[in-house]
PDB file of C-alpha atoms in Angstrom:
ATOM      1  CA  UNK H 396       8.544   4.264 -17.660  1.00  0.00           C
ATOM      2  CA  UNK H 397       6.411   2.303 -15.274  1.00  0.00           C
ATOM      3  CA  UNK H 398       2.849   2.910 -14.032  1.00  0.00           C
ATOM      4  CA  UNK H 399       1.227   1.797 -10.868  1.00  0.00           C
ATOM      5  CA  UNK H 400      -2.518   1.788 -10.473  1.00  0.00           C
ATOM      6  CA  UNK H 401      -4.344   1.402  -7.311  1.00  0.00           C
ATOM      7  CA  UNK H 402      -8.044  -0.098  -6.720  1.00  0.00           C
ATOM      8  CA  UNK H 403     -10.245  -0.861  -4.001  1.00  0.00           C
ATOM      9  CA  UNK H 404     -10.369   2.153  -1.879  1.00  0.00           C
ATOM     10  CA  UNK H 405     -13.246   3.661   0.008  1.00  0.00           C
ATOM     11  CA  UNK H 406     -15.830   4.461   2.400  1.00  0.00           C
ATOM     12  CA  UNK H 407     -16.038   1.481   5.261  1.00  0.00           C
ATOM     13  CA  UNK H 408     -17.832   1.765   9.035  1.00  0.00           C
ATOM     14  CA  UNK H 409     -15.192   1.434  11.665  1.00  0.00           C
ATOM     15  CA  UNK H 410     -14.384  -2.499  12.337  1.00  0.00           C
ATOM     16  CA  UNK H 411     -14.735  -2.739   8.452  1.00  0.00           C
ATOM     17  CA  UNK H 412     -12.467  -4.488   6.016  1.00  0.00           C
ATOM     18  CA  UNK H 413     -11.054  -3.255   2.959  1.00  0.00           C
ATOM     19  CA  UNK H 414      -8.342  -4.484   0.383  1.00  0.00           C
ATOM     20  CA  UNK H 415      -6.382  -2.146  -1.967  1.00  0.00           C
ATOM     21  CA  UNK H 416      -4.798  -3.941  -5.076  1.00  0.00           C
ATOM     22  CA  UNK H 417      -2.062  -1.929  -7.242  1.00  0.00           C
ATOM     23  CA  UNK H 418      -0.481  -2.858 -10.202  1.00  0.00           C
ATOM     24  CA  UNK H 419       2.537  -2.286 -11.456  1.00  0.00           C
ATOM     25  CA  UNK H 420       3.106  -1.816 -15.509  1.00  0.00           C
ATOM     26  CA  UNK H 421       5.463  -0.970 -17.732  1.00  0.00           C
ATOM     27  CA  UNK H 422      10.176  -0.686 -18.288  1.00  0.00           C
ATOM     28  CA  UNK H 423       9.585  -3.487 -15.572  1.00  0.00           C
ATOM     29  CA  UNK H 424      12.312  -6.106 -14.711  1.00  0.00           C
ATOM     30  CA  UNK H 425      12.598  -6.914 -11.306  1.00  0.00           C
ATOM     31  CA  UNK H 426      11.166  -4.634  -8.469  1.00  0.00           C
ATOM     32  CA  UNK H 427      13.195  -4.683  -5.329  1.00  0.00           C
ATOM     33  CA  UNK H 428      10.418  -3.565  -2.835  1.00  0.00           C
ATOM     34  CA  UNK H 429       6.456  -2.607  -3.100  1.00  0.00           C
ATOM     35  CA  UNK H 430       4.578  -1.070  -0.447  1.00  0.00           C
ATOM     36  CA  UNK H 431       1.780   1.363   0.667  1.00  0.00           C
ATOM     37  CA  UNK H 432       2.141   4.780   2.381  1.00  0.00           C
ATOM     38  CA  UNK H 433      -0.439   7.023   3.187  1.00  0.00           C
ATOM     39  CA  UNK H 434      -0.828  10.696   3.960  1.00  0.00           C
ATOM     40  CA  UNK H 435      -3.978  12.518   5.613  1.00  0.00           C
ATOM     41  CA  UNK H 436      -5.403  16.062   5.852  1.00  0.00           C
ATOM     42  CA  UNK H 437      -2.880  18.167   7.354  1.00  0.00           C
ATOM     43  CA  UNK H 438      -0.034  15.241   8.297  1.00  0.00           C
ATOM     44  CA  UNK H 439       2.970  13.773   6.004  1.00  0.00           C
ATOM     45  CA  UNK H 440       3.442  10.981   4.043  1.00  0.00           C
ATOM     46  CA  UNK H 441       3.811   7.598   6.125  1.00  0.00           C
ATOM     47  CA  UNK H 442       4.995   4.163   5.829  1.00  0.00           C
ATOM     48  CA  UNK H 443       1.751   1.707   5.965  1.00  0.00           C
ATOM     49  CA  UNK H 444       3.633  -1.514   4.778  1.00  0.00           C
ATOM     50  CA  UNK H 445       6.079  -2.766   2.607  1.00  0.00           C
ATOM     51  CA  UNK H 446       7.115  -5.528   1.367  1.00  0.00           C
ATOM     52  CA  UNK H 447      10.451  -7.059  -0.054  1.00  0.00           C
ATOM     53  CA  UNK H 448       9.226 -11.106  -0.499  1.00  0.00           C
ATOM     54  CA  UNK H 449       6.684 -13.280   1.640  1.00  0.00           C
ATOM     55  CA  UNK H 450       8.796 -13.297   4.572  1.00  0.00           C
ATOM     56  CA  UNK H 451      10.225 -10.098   4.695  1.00  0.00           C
ATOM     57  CA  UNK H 452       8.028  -7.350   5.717  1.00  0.00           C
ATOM     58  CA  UNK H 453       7.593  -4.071   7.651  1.00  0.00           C
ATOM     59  CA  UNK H 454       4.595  -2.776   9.040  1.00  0.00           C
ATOM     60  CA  UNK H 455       3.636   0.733  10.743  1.00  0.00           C
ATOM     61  CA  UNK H 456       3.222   0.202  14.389  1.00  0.00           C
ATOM     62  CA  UNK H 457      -0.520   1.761  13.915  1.00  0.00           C
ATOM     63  CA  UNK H 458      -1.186  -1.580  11.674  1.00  0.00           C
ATOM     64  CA  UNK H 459       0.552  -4.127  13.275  1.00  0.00           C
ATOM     65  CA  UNK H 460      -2.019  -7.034  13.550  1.00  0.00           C
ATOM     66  CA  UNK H 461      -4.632  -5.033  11.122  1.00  0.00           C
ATOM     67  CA  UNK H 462      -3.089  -4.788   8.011  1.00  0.00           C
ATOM     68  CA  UNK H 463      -1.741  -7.852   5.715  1.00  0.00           C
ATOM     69  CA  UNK H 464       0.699  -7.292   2.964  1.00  0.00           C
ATOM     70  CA  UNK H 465       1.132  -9.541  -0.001  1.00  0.00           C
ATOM     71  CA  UNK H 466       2.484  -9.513  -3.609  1.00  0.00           C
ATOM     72  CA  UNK H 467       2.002 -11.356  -6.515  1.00  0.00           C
ATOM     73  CA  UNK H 468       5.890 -10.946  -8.638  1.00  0.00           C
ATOM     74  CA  UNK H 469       4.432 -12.693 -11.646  1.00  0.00           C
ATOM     75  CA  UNK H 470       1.867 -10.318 -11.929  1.00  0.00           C
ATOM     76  CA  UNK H 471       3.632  -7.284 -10.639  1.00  0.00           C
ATOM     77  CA  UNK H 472       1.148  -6.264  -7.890  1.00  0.00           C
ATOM     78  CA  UNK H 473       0.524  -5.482  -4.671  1.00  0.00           C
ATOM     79  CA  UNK H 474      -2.397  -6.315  -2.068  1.00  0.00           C
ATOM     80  CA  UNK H 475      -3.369  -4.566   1.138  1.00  0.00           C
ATOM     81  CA  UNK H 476      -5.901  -6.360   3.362  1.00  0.00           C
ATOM     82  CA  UNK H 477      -6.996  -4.046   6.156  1.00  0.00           C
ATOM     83  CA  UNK H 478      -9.064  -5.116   8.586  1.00  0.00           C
ATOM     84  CA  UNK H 479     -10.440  -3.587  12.180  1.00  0.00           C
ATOM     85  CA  UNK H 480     -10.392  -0.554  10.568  1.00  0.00           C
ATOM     86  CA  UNK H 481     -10.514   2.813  12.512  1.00  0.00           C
ATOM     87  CA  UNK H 482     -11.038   6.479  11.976  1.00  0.00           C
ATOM     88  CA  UNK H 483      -7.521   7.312  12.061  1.00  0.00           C
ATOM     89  CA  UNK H 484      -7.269   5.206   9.039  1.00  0.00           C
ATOM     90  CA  UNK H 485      -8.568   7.790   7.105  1.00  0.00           C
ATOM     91  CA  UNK H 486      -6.232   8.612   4.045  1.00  0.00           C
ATOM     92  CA  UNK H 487      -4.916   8.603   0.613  1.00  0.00           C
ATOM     93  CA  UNK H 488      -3.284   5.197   0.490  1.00  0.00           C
ATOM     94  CA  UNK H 489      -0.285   5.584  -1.897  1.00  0.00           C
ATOM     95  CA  UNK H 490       1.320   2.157  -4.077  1.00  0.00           C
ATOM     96  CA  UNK H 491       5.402   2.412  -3.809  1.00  0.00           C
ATOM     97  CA  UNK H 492       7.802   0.332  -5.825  1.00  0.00           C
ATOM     98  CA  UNK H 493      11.348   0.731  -5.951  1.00  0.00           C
ATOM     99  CA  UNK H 494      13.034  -0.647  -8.993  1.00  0.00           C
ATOM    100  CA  UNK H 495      16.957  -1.089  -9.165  1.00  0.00           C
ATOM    101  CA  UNK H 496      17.646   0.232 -12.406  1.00  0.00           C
ATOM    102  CA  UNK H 497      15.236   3.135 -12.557  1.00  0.00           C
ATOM    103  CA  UNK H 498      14.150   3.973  -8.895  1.00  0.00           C
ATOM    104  CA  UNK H 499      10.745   4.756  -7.070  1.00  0.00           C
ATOM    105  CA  UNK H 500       7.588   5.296  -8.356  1.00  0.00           C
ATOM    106  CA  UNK H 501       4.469   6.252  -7.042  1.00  0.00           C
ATOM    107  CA  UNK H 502       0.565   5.813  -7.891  1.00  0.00           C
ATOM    108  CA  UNK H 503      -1.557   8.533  -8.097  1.00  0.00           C
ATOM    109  CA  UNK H 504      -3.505   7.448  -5.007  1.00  0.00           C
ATOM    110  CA  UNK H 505      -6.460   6.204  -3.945  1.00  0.00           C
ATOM    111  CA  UNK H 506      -9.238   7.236  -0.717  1.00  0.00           C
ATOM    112  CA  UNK H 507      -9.830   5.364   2.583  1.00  0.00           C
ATOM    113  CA  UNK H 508     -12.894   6.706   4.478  1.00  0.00           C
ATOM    114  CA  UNK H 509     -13.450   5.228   7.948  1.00  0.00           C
ATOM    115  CA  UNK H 510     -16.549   6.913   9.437  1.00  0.00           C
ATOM    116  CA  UNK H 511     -19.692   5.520  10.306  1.00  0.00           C
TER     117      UNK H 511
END
């Protein structure tokens, strides 16, 4: 079984920063790709970010030039750094990793509140 565990959400003025940290735990041998989705009131799931190593990395086009990926593979996490934040940020941010052996798994979630 593996766990993820998110941190650092919540309630920023627009133009804020925030970072979300999740951490991965756990039947852990290698994880193929880590990422963040989010879904708000009323809308589906979406792709934030994700991330497969340093160099090789998708964003949303919402978050182009906002948002910074980044993981750490020794310690099995993974960082959002959102800046120039806007209402329409406003969320659950979900953690993603995909493992080889044993597939996706998701955190339970954590709240982004852009409002001033």
């Amino acid at each position: 079984q593996v766990q993820l565990v998110e941190s650092g959400g919540g309630l920023v003025q627009p133009g804020g920063s925030l970072r979300l940290s999740c951490a991965a735990s756990g039947s852990i041998f290698i994880i193929n790709t880590m990422g963040w989705y989010r879904q708000a009131p009323g809308k589906e799931r979406e792709l934030v970010a994700i991330i497969i190593s340093r160099d090789n990395t998708k964003y949303a086009d919402s978050v182009k030039g906002r948002f910074t990926i980044s993981r750490d593979n020794a310690k099995n996490t993974v960082h959002l750094q959102m800046n120039s934040l806007k209402p329409e940020d406003t969320a659950v941010y979900y953690c993603n990793a995909v493992l080889p052996a044993s597939g996706s798994y998701w955190g339970q979630g954590t709240q982004v509140t852009v409002s001033s």
